[in-house]
Coordinates of C-alpha atoms and ligand atoms in Angstrom, one line a residue:
Chain A
M584 CA 24.6 -8.2 -6.4
I585 CA 24.2 -6.6 -3.0
S586 CA 27.3 -5.5 -1.2
A587 CA 27.8 -6.1 2.6
K588 CA 27.5 -2.4 3.3
N589 CA 24.1 -2.2 1.6
W590 CA 23.0 -5.3 3.5
I591 CA 23.8 -3.7 6.8
Q592 CA 22.0 -0.5 5.7
E593 CA 19.0 -2.5 4.6
M594 CA 18.9 -4.3 7.9
G595 CA 18.9 -0.9 9.7
L596 CA 16.0 0.2 7.6
Y597 CA 14.0 -3.0 8.4
L598 CA 14.6 -2.2 12.1
I599 CA 13.4 1.4 11.8
Y600 CA 10.4 0.2 9.8
M601 CA 9.5 -2.4 12.5
E602 CA 9.8 0.2 15.2
E603 CA 7.4 2.4 13.3
L604 CA 5.0 -0.5 12.9
F605 CA 5.0 -1.4 16.6
S606 CA 4.8 2.1 17.9
T607 CA 1.8 2.8 15.7
W608 CA 0.3 -0.4 16.9
R609 CA 0.8 0.6 20.5
K610 CA -0.6 4.0 19.9
H611 CA -3.6 3.4 17.7
G612 CA -4.3 -0.3 17.9
V613 CA -5.7 -2.2 14.9
S614 CA -9.2 -2.8 13.8
K615 CA -10.4 -6.4 14.6
K616 CA -12.6 -6.5 11.6
L617 CA -9.8 -5.7 9.2
L618 CA -7.6 -8.2 11.0
V619 CA -10.0 -11.0 10.8
E620 CA -10.5 -10.2 7.1
Q621 CA -6.8 -10.4 6.4
I622 CA -6.3 -13.6 8.4
W623 CA -9.1 -15.2 6.5
K624 CA -7.7 -13.9 3.2
V625 CA -4.2 -15.3 3.9
F626 CA -5.6 -18.6 5.0
A627 CA -7.9 -18.9 2.0
Q628 CA -5.0 -18.0 -0.4
S629 CA -2.9 -20.8 0.9
F630 CA -5.5 -23.3 1.8
T631 CA -5.5 -25.6 -1.3
T632 CA -1.7 -25.6 -1.7
T633 CA -1.2 -26.4 2.0
T634 CA -3.6 -29.3 1.8
M635 CA -1.9 -30.7 -1.3
S636 CA 1.7 -30.3 -0.2
G637 CA 0.8 -31.5 3.3
V638 CA -0.5 -34.8 2.1
F639 CA 2.4 -35.3 -0.3
V640 CA 5.1 -34.3 2.2
G641 CA 3.6 -36.6 4.8
G642 CA 3.7 -39.4 2.2
I643 CA 7.2 -38.7 1.2
M644 CA 8.5 -38.7 4.8
T645 CA 6.8 -42.0 5.4
V646 CA 8.4 -43.6 2.3
Q647 CA 11.8 -42.2 3.2
F648 CA 11.7 -43.4 6.8
T649 CA 10.3 -46.8 5.8
M650 CA 13.4 -47.5 3.7
Q651 CA 15.7 -46.8 6.6
I652 CA 13.6 -48.3 9.3
Q653 CA 13.2 -51.6 7.5
M654 CA 16.9 -52.3 8.1
F655 CA 16.3 -52.2 11.9
G656 CA 12.9 -53.8 12.0
A657 CA 11.6 -50.8 13.8
H658 CA 8.3 -50.4 11.9
G659 CA 6.5 -49.3 15.0
Y660 CA 8.3 -46.0 15.0
L661 CA 7.5 -45.0 11.5
G662 CA 4.4 -42.9 12.4
G663 CA 6.3 -41.1 15.3
L664 CA 9.4 -40.3 13.2
S665 CA 7.5 -39.1 10.2
T666 CA 5.1 -37.0 12.2
S667 CA 7.6 -35.4 14.5
S668 CA 9.9 -34.5 11.6
V669 CA 7.0 -32.9 9.8
V670 CA 6.1 -30.8 12.9
R671 CA 9.7 -29.9 13.7
E672 CA 11.4 -29.3 10.3
V673 CA 9.5 -29.8 7.1
G674 CA 6.1 -28.3 8.2
P675 CA 7.4 -24.8 9.1
L676 CA 9.7 -24.6 6.1
L677 CA 6.9 -25.7 3.8
I678 CA 4.6 -23.1 5.2
A679 CA 7.3 -20.5 4.9
F680 CA 7.8 -21.2 1.2
M681 CA 4.1 -21.2 0.6
L682 CA 3.6 -18.0 2.4
S683 CA 6.5 -16.3 0.8
G684 CA 5.6 -17.5 -2.7
K685 CA 1.9 -16.7 -2.6
V686 CA 1.1 -14.3 0.2
G687 CA 4.4 -12.5 0.4
A688 CA 4.5 -11.8 -3.3
Y689 CA 0.9 -11.0 -3.5
T690 CA 1.1 -8.5 -0.5
S691 CA 4.1 -6.7 -1.8
A692 CA 2.6 -6.3 -5.3
E693 CA -0.7 -5.2 -3.7
L694 CA 0.9 -2.6 -1.5
G695 CA 3.3 -1.5 -4.2
S696 CA 0.5 -0.8 -6.6
M697 CA -1.5 1.0 -4.0
K698 CA 1.5 3.1 -3.4
I699 CA 2.2 4.0 -7.1
T700 CA -1.5 4.6 -7.9
E701 CA -1.6 7.1 -5.0
Q702 CA -4.1 5.1 -2.9
I703 CA -1.8 5.4 0.1
D704 CA -1.6 9.1 -0.4
A705 CA -5.4 9.3 -0.7
I706 CA -5.7 7.4 2.6
R707 CA -3.6 10.0 4.3
C708 CA -5.5 12.8 2.7
L709 CA -8.9 11.3 3.8
G710 CA -7.8 11.3 7.4
A711 CA -6.7 7.8 8.0
N712 CA -3.3 6.2 8.9
P713 CA -2.1 3.8 6.2
I714 CA -0.1 1.9 8.8
T715 CA -3.1 1.1 11.0
E716 CA -5.5 0.6 8.1
I717 CA -3.4 -1.2 5.5
I718 CA -0.1 -2.4 6.8
L719 CA -0.8 -3.7 10.3
P720 CA -3.8 -5.9 9.4
R721 CA -1.7 -7.5 6.7
F722 CA 1.4 -7.8 8.9
I723 CA -0.4 -9.4 11.8
G724 CA -2.7 -11.4 9.5
I725 CA 0.3 -13.2 7.9
I726 CA 1.7 -14.1 11.3
V727 CA -1.5 -15.4 12.8
A728 CA -2.6 -17.2 9.7
S729 CA 0.7 -19.0 9.5
F730 CA 0.0 -20.6 12.8
F731 CA -3.3 -22.0 11.6
L732 CA -1.7 -23.1 8.4
L733 CA 0.9 -25.0 10.3
V734 CA -1.6 -26.8 12.3
Y735 CA -3.7 -27.5 9.2
G736 CA -0.7 -28.5 7.1
V737 CA 0.6 -30.9 9.8
L738 CA -2.8 -32.5 10.1
F739 CA -2.8 -33.3 6.4
A740 CA 0.8 -34.4 6.4
F741 CA -0.2 -36.8 9.2
L742 CA -3.1 -38.1 7.1
G743 CA -0.8 -38.4 4.0
G744 CA 1.8 -40.3 6.1
L745 CA -0.9 -42.6 7.6
L746 CA -2.2 -43.4 4.2
M747 CA 1.2 -44.0 2.6
G748 CA 2.3 -46.1 5.6
Y749 CA -0.7 -48.3 5.0
L750 CA -0.4 -48.6 1.2
F751 CA 3.4 -48.6 0.8
S752 CA 4.8 -50.0 4.0
G753 CA 1.9 -52.2 5.0
I754 CA 1.6 -50.7 8.5
S755 CA -1.9 -50.6 10.0
F756 CA -3.3 -47.3 11.2
D757 CA -3.1 -48.4 14.8
E758 CA 0.5 -49.2 14.6
Y759 CA 1.3 -46.0 12.8
I760 CA -0.4 -43.9 15.5
R761 CA 0.7 -45.9 18.5
N762 CA 4.2 -44.5 18.9
I763 CA 3.5 -40.9 17.9
P764 CA 3.1 -39.6 21.5
Q765 CA 6.4 -41.0 22.4
L766 CA 8.4 -39.2 19.7
L767 CA 6.3 -36.1 19.2
T768 CA 7.4 -34.3 22.4
G769 CA 6.3 -30.9 23.7
I770 CA 9.7 -29.6 22.8
S771 CA 9.4 -30.6 19.2
I772 CA 6.0 -29.0 18.9
A773 CA 7.2 -25.8 20.5
G774 CA 10.2 -25.8 18.2
G775 CA 8.0 -26.2 15.1
V776 CA 5.6 -23.4 16.2
I777 CA 8.5 -21.0 17.1
K778 CA 10.1 -21.7 13.7
A779 CA 6.9 -21.2 11.8
F780 CA 6.3 -18.0 13.7
S781 CA 9.7 -16.6 13.1
F782 CA 9.6 -17.4 9.4
A783 CA 6.2 -15.8 9.1
F784 CA 7.5 -12.8 11.0
V785 CA 10.3 -12.3 8.4
I786 CA 7.9 -12.7 5.5
A787 CA 5.4 -10.2 7.0
V788 CA 8.1 -7.6 7.7
L789 CA 9.7 -7.9 4.3
C790 CA 6.7 -8.0 2.0
T791 CA 5.0 -5.1 3.7
Y792 CA 8.3 -3.1 3.9
Y793 CA 9.1 -3.5 0.2
G794 CA 5.5 -3.0 -0.9
Y795 CA 5.0 0.1 1.2
N796 CA 8.3 1.7 0.0
T797 CA 7.6 1.3 -3.7
S798 CA 7.8 4.5 -5.6
G799 CA 7.8 5.5 -9.3
G800 CA 6.1 3.4 -12.0
A801 CA 4.7 -0.1 -12.5
K802 CA 8.1 -1.5 -13.1
N803 CA 9.1 -0.9 -9.5
V804 CA 6.1 -3.0 -8.3
G805 CA 7.7 -6.0 -10.0
L806 CA 11.0 -5.0 -8.5
A807 CA 9.5 -4.9 -5.0
V808 CA 8.2 -8.4 -5.5
V809 CA 11.6 -9.7 -6.6
K810 CA 13.3 -8.0 -3.6
T811 CA 10.8 -9.4 -1.2
S812 CA 11.2 -13.0 -2.4
V813 CA 15.0 -12.9 -2.7
S814 CA 15.6 -11.4 0.7
T815 CA 12.9 -13.6 2.4
M816 CA 14.6 -16.7 1.1
L817 CA 18.0 -15.5 2.1
I818 CA 17.0 -14.5 5.6
I819 CA 15.0 -17.6 6.2
V820 CA 17.9 -19.9 5.2
I821 CA 20.4 -17.9 7.3
M822 CA 18.0 -18.0 10.2
D823 CA 17.6 -21.7 9.9
W824 CA 21.3 -22.2 9.7
F825 CA 21.9 -20.0 12.8
R826 CA 19.2 -21.9 14.7
S827 CA 20.8 -25.3 14.0
L828 CA 24.2 -23.9 14.9
L829 CA 22.8 -22.7 18.3
L830 CA 21.0 -26.0 18.8
E831 CA 24.2 -28.0 18.1
T832 CA 26.1 -25.9 20.6
W833 CA 23.4 -26.2 23.2
Q834 CA 23.1 -30.0 22.8
G835 CA 26.9 -30.2 23.0
L836 CA 26.9 -28.3 26.3
F837 CA 24.1 -30.2 28.0
L838 CA 24.0 -33.7 26.7
Chain B
M899 CA -4.8 31.9 1.3
I900 CA -1.7 29.9 0.3
K901 CA 1.7 31.2 0.0
Y902 CA 4.7 29.3 -1.2
T903 CA 8.2 30.7 -0.5
N904 CA 11.4 29.3 -1.9
I905 CA 10.3 25.7 -2.1
K906 CA 13.1 23.3 -2.9
K907 CA 12.8 19.6 -3.3
S908 CA 15.2 17.0 -4.6
F909 CA 15.1 13.2 -4.7
S910 CA 18.5 11.5 -4.1
G911 CA 20.4 14.5 -5.4
R912 CA 18.2 15.2 -8.4
T913 CA 16.5 18.6 -8.0
V914 CA 12.8 18.5 -8.8
L915 CA 11.6 21.8 -7.5
N916 CA 14.1 24.7 -7.5
D917 CA 13.1 27.7 -5.5
I918 CA 9.4 28.0 -6.2
S919 CA 7.5 31.1 -4.9
F920 CA 4.0 32.2 -5.6
S921 CA 0.8 32.8 -3.8
V922 CA -2.9 32.0 -4.3
A923 CA -5.7 34.2 -3.1
E924 CA -9.1 33.1 -1.7
G925 CA -11.6 32.0 -4.4
E926 CA -8.9 32.1 -7.1
I927 CA -8.4 29.5 -9.8
V928 CA -4.7 29.0 -10.4
F929 CA -3.6 26.7 -13.3
I930 CA -0.1 25.2 -13.1
L931 CA 1.2 24.0 -16.5
G932 CA 4.4 22.3 -17.4
T933 CA 5.8 19.4 -19.3
S934 CA 5.9 15.9 -17.8
G935 CA 8.2 15.3 -14.9
T936 CA 8.7 19.0 -13.9
G937 CA 7.4 18.4 -10.4
K938 CA 3.8 19.5 -10.6
S939 CA 2.5 16.5 -8.6
V940 CA 5.3 16.9 -6.1
L941 CA 4.3 20.5 -5.6
L942 CA 0.7 19.7 -4.9
K943 CA 1.7 16.9 -2.5
N944 CA 3.9 19.3 -0.6
T945 CA 0.8 21.5 -0.1
V946 CA -1.0 18.9 1.9
G947 CA 2.0 17.5 3.7
L948 CA 2.2 14.2 1.9
M949 CA 5.8 15.2 1.2
K950 CA 8.0 17.8 2.9
P951 CA 10.1 20.2 0.9
D952 CA 13.9 20.3 1.7
S953 CA 13.6 23.9 2.4
G954 CA 11.1 26.7 2.1
E955 CA 7.8 27.6 3.6
I956 CA 4.1 26.9 2.7
L957 CA 1.8 29.2 4.5
F958 CA -1.8 28.0 4.6
Q959 CA -3.9 30.8 6.1
G960 CA -0.9 31.9 8.1
T961 CA 0.2 28.4 9.3
D962 CA 3.4 27.0 8.0
I963 CA 2.3 23.5 7.0
V964 CA 5.9 22.3 6.5
Q965 CA 6.4 22.3 10.3
L966 CA 3.2 20.3 11.1
N967 CA 3.2 16.7 12.1
E968 CA 0.8 14.1 10.7
E969 CA -1.9 14.7 13.4
Q970 CA -1.8 18.5 12.9
L971 CA -2.0 18.0 9.2
L972 CA -5.4 16.4 9.5
E973 CA -6.9 19.8 10.2
I974 CA -5.3 21.1 7.0
R975 CA -6.5 18.1 5.0
K976 CA -10.1 18.9 6.0
Q977 CA -9.8 22.3 4.5
C978 CA -7.6 21.5 1.6
G979 CA -8.6 18.5 -0.5
M980 CA -6.4 16.9 -3.0
I981 CA -7.6 15.1 -6.1
F982 CA -4.9 12.8 -7.4
Q983 CA -3.6 12.2 -10.9
H984 CA -4.6 8.5 -10.6
P985 CA -8.2 7.9 -9.6
A986 CA -6.6 6.4 -6.4
L987 CA -9.9 4.7 -5.4
F988 CA -9.6 1.9 -3.0
D989 CA -10.0 -1.3 -5.0
S990 CA -11.4 -3.4 -2.3
L991 CA -14.2 -1.0 -1.4
T992 CA -17.4 -0.1 -3.4
V993 CA -17.9 3.4 -4.8
R994 CA -20.2 4.1 -1.9
E995 CA -17.6 3.0 0.7
N996 CA -14.9 5.0 -1.2
L997 CA -17.1 8.1 -1.0
A998 CA -17.9 7.6 2.7
F999 CA -14.2 6.9 3.6
G1000 CA -13.2 10.5 4.2
L1001 CA -16.5 11.6 5.6
K1002 CA -16.3 9.0 8.3
R1003 CA -12.8 9.8 9.3
L1004 CA -12.3 13.5 8.7
K1005 CA -15.8 14.7 9.5
K1006 CA -17.2 12.0 11.8
L1007 CA -20.7 12.5 10.5
N1008 CA -23.7 10.2 11.0
D1009 CA -25.0 7.8 8.3
D1010 CA -27.8 10.0 7.1
D1011 CA -25.6 13.0 6.5
I1012 CA -23.0 10.8 4.8
E1013 CA -25.7 9.4 2.5
Q1014 CA -26.8 12.9 1.6
L1015 CA -23.3 14.1 0.8
I1016 CA -22.5 11.0 -1.2
K1017 CA -25.5 11.6 -3.4
Q1018 CA -24.9 15.3 -3.8
S1019 CA -21.2 14.8 -4.7
L1020 CA -22.0 12.2 -7.3
E1021 CA -24.5 14.6 -8.9
D1022 CA -21.9 17.3 -8.9
V1023 CA -19.7 15.2 -11.2
N1024 CA -22.6 14.0 -13.4
L1025 CA -22.6 10.4 -12.3
S1026 CA -25.7 8.3 -11.7
L1027 CA -26.4 6.7 -8.4
D1028 CA -26.5 3.1 -9.8
I1029 CA -22.7 2.8 -9.6
L1030 CA -22.7 3.2 -5.8
E1031 CA -22.5 -0.6 -5.2
K1032 CA -19.9 -1.2 -7.9
K1033 CA -16.2 -1.8 -7.3
P1034 CA -13.8 0.7 -9.0
S1035 CA -12.7 -2.1 -11.4
E1036 CA -16.2 -2.4 -12.7
I1037 CA -16.5 1.2 -13.9
S1038 CA -14.6 3.0 -16.7
Y1039 CA -11.5 5.0 -16.1
G1040 CA -13.3 8.3 -16.7
M1041 CA -15.9 7.3 -14.2
Q1042 CA -13.2 6.4 -11.7
K1043 CA -11.7 9.8 -12.1
R1044 CA -15.0 11.5 -11.5
V1045 CA -15.7 9.3 -8.4
S1046 CA -12.3 10.4 -7.2
I1047 CA -13.3 14.1 -7.6
A1048 CA -16.6 13.4 -5.9
R1049 CA -14.8 11.7 -2.9
T1050 CA -12.9 14.9 -2.2
L1051 CA -15.8 17.3 -3.0
A1052 CA -18.0 15.5 -0.5
I1053 CA -15.7 16.7 2.3
H1054 CA -16.4 20.3 1.3
P1055 CA -12.9 21.7 1.6
Q1056 CA -12.2 25.4 1.0
V1057 CA -9.3 24.7 -1.2
L1058 CA -9.1 22.0 -3.9
L1059 CA -5.9 20.8 -5.4
F1060 CA -6.6 19.1 -8.8
D1061 CA -3.8 17.0 -10.3
E1062 CA -4.7 16.7 -14.0
P1063 CA -8.4 16.3 -13.3
T1064 CA -9.4 16.0 -17.0
T1065 CA -6.5 14.0 -18.5
G1066 CA -7.9 10.9 -20.2
L1067 CA -11.5 12.2 -20.1
D1068 CA -13.8 12.8 -23.1
P1069 CA -14.4 16.5 -24.2
V1070 CA -17.9 16.6 -22.8
T1071 CA -16.8 15.5 -19.3
T1072 CA -13.8 17.7 -19.5
T1073 CA -16.0 20.8 -20.1
A1074 CA -18.3 19.7 -17.3
I1075 CA -15.4 19.4 -14.8
N1076 CA -14.0 22.7 -15.8
Q1077 CA -17.5 24.2 -15.4
L1078 CA -17.6 22.6 -12.0
I1079 CA -14.3 24.2 -10.9
Y1080 CA -15.5 27.5 -12.2
T1081 CA -18.8 27.3 -10.4
L1082 CA -17.2 26.2 -7.1
S1083 CA -14.9 29.2 -7.3
R1084 CA -17.5 31.9 -8.2
K1085 CA -20.4 30.6 -6.2
H1086 CA -18.8 29.1 -3.2
K1087 CA -15.5 31.0 -3.0
I1088 CA -13.6 27.7 -3.3
T1089 CA -10.0 28.2 -4.1
S1090 CA -8.6 25.8 -6.7
I1091 CA -5.1 24.9 -7.8
V1092 CA -5.3 22.9 -11.0
V1093 CA -2.4 21.1 -12.5
S1094 CA -3.0 20.6 -16.2
H1095 CA -1.5 20.2 -19.6
D1096 CA -4.4 21.9 -21.2
M1097 CA -3.8 25.6 -21.9
G1098 CA -7.2 25.8 -23.5
C1099 CA -8.9 25.1 -20.2
A1100 CA -6.6 27.4 -18.4
I1101 CA -7.5 30.3 -20.7
D1102 CA -11.2 29.6 -20.2
I1103 CA -11.4 29.6 -16.5
A1104 CA -8.0 30.5 -14.8
D1105 CA -7.5 33.7 -12.8
K1106 CA -3.8 33.0 -12.9
I1107 CA -1.5 30.7 -14.8
I1108 CA 1.9 29.4 -13.7
V1109 CA 4.2 27.7 -16.1
L1110 CA 6.8 25.3 -14.7
D1111 CA 9.8 24.0 -16.4
K1112 CA 12.6 21.9 -14.9
G1113 CA 11.6 22.9 -11.4
N1114 CA 11.5 26.6 -12.1
I1115 CA 8.6 29.0 -12.7
I1116 CA 9.3 30.4 -16.2
E1117 CA 6.1 32.4 -16.5
Q1118 CA 3.3 33.5 -14.2
G1119 CA 0.4 36.0 -14.4
S1120 CA -3.1 36.5 -15.6
V1121 CA -4.4 34.8 -18.7
T1122 CA -3.8 37.9 -20.9
E1123 CA -0.3 38.4 -19.5
V1124 CA 0.6 34.8 -20.2
Q1125 CA -0.9 34.9 -23.7
K1126 CA 1.5 37.7 -24.5
S1127 CA 4.5 35.9 -23.1
Q1128 CA 7.7 35.7 -25.2
V1129 CA 9.1 32.6 -23.3
P1130 CA 9.5 29.9 -26.0
L1131 CA 7.9 27.0 -24.0
V1132 CA 4.9 29.2 -23.1
K1133 CA 4.5 30.1 -26.7
D1134 CA 4.5 26.4 -27.6
F1135 CA 1.7 25.8 -25.1
M1136 CA -0.2 28.7 -26.7
L1137 CA 0.4 27.4 -30.2
E1138 CA -1.2 24.1 -29.1
V1139 CA -4.4 26.0 -28.3
S1140 CA -4.6 28.0 -31.5
N1141 CA -4.0 24.8 -33.5
D1142 CA -6.9 23.1 -31.6
I1143 CA -9.2 26.0 -32.5
S1144 CA -8.3 26.2 -36.2
Ligands
ATP1310 N1 8.6 9.6 -4.2 C1 9.5 9.9 -5.1 N2 10.7 9.4 -5.0 C2 11.7 9.7 -6.0 N3 11.4 10.5 -7.0 C3 10.2 11.0 -7.2 C4 9.2 10.7 -6.2 N4 8.1 11.4 -6.6 C5 8.4 12.1 -7.8 N5 9.7 11.8 -8.1 C6 10.4 12.4 -9.3 O1 10.2 13.7 -9.3 C7 10.0 14.2 -10.6 C8 8.7 15.0 -10.8 O2 7.6 14.2 -10.6 P1 6.1 14.7 -10.7 O3 5.3 13.5 -10.5 O4 5.9 15.8 -9.8 O5 6.1 15.2 -12.2 P2 4.8 15.9 -12.9 O6 5.2 17.2 -13.2 O7 3.6 15.7 -12.1 O8 4.7 15.0 -14.3 P3 3.5 14.4 -15.0 O9 2.9 15.5 -15.9 O10 4.0 13.3 -15.8 O11 2.5 14.0 -13.9 C9 10.0 12.9 -11.5 O12 11.2 12.8 -12.2 C10 9.8 11.8 -10.5 O13 10.6 10.7 -10.9
MG1311 MG1 2.0 14.6 -12.1

């Protein structure tokens, strides 16, 4: 569908766009009120879905690990394994999919329709800068909210795991919790946060970029949404692959 | 007041404006007519620097606005207000907040003055004050268009660019808007460039009519001159008017 040359071109355009965002941010700052509004909006949009999927993913992880752990009689490690893998791997990916599906699609459609109904032009004519007033609050909002969502989602995954551990594997709450500190290291927490942060960054760049660059009619708004989700998924998967590759090499060198 | 010289604009190789030159005098009402997609909106957007022409010059009181950057353009946008083809109201803001938006940013007025101007401008477009707290989605399309006109009027620019101000409006409101443009011009010396499909309105209030087709000016002049035109498309536009009357 997209040739390699187009991809490189597209990447160049993302970079130019980011440079414009950051230089405008440095020069004009961004309104705290708008920012808080956007963070809240992103959080509110993803709140229920995050709760639900958090609980279920936590539960699934526990069930999966139970089946493996039973063979070794290492029941005590169930809580630790399940929680740390949620924090490190599943949590950030889950938040990324949620953000991309809900917030990313919503934002690019919102900006796209503002663009084609001349609202962005009107903003400029009325003496405001659309990047500071519209783009930056959404851009930063998505990134900041993703951090809160991660914490929140992990919390519910923990509860889901705890409950499932009790019901399915017959492990008491005490036993489930006891070994978590041992397995959930600072490094895995940092890894999870960095991962969630970089996914959110990709989503924030792409959805605002495609929305803001919509032109023409209503059909192109739909197209902007499609482009946002396709390229978000693609870049996130590539990034994750690249990260594991780096990690492998790194571990090979030092361990 | 405004002078366009050899304006050219194309989008990815497709020419939209091809060598457009004309000028607009202070207090004049100029109508720009043309079929869909001939670049009328593009021409207006170039006038306030929302787009830049590929080549050519647009002198606004002697300043070439093509050369100005976004910050310098703010001064131009204070004096030259654009009313868009879409209502272009901000969905998340109330009518009041929409009307105050430009006043806060372009004019930096205090709240009392803003309130005064908001009320005045709503009256100018025949809207009642009880829509002030509503969101754009809660009022009709015709009302949205009028709020959009009021939003620009409130800033009191010397030049108004109207992009199809009456398309989609009922005949009564259409007449009221045309009357408003006329009064602004004659009483307050406001210059207006009006993009329209409506030759009837143009004949009623225009000082000058420009007809665009495929990016070129195919006819321009006073109402009487254009009425006598032999250019086929212009004659079609005229026919439309005589049909309406009969
Ligand atoms: N930002 C843009 N990018 C690419 N093409 C554009 C852009 N803006 C306008 N065009 C193209 O320029 C041409 C003229 O558009 P414009 O909106 O000026 O037409 P118009 O004369 O106002 O028509 P209408 O009466 O339908 O409003 C159209 O073919 C449109 O597709
Ligand atoms: Mg148009």
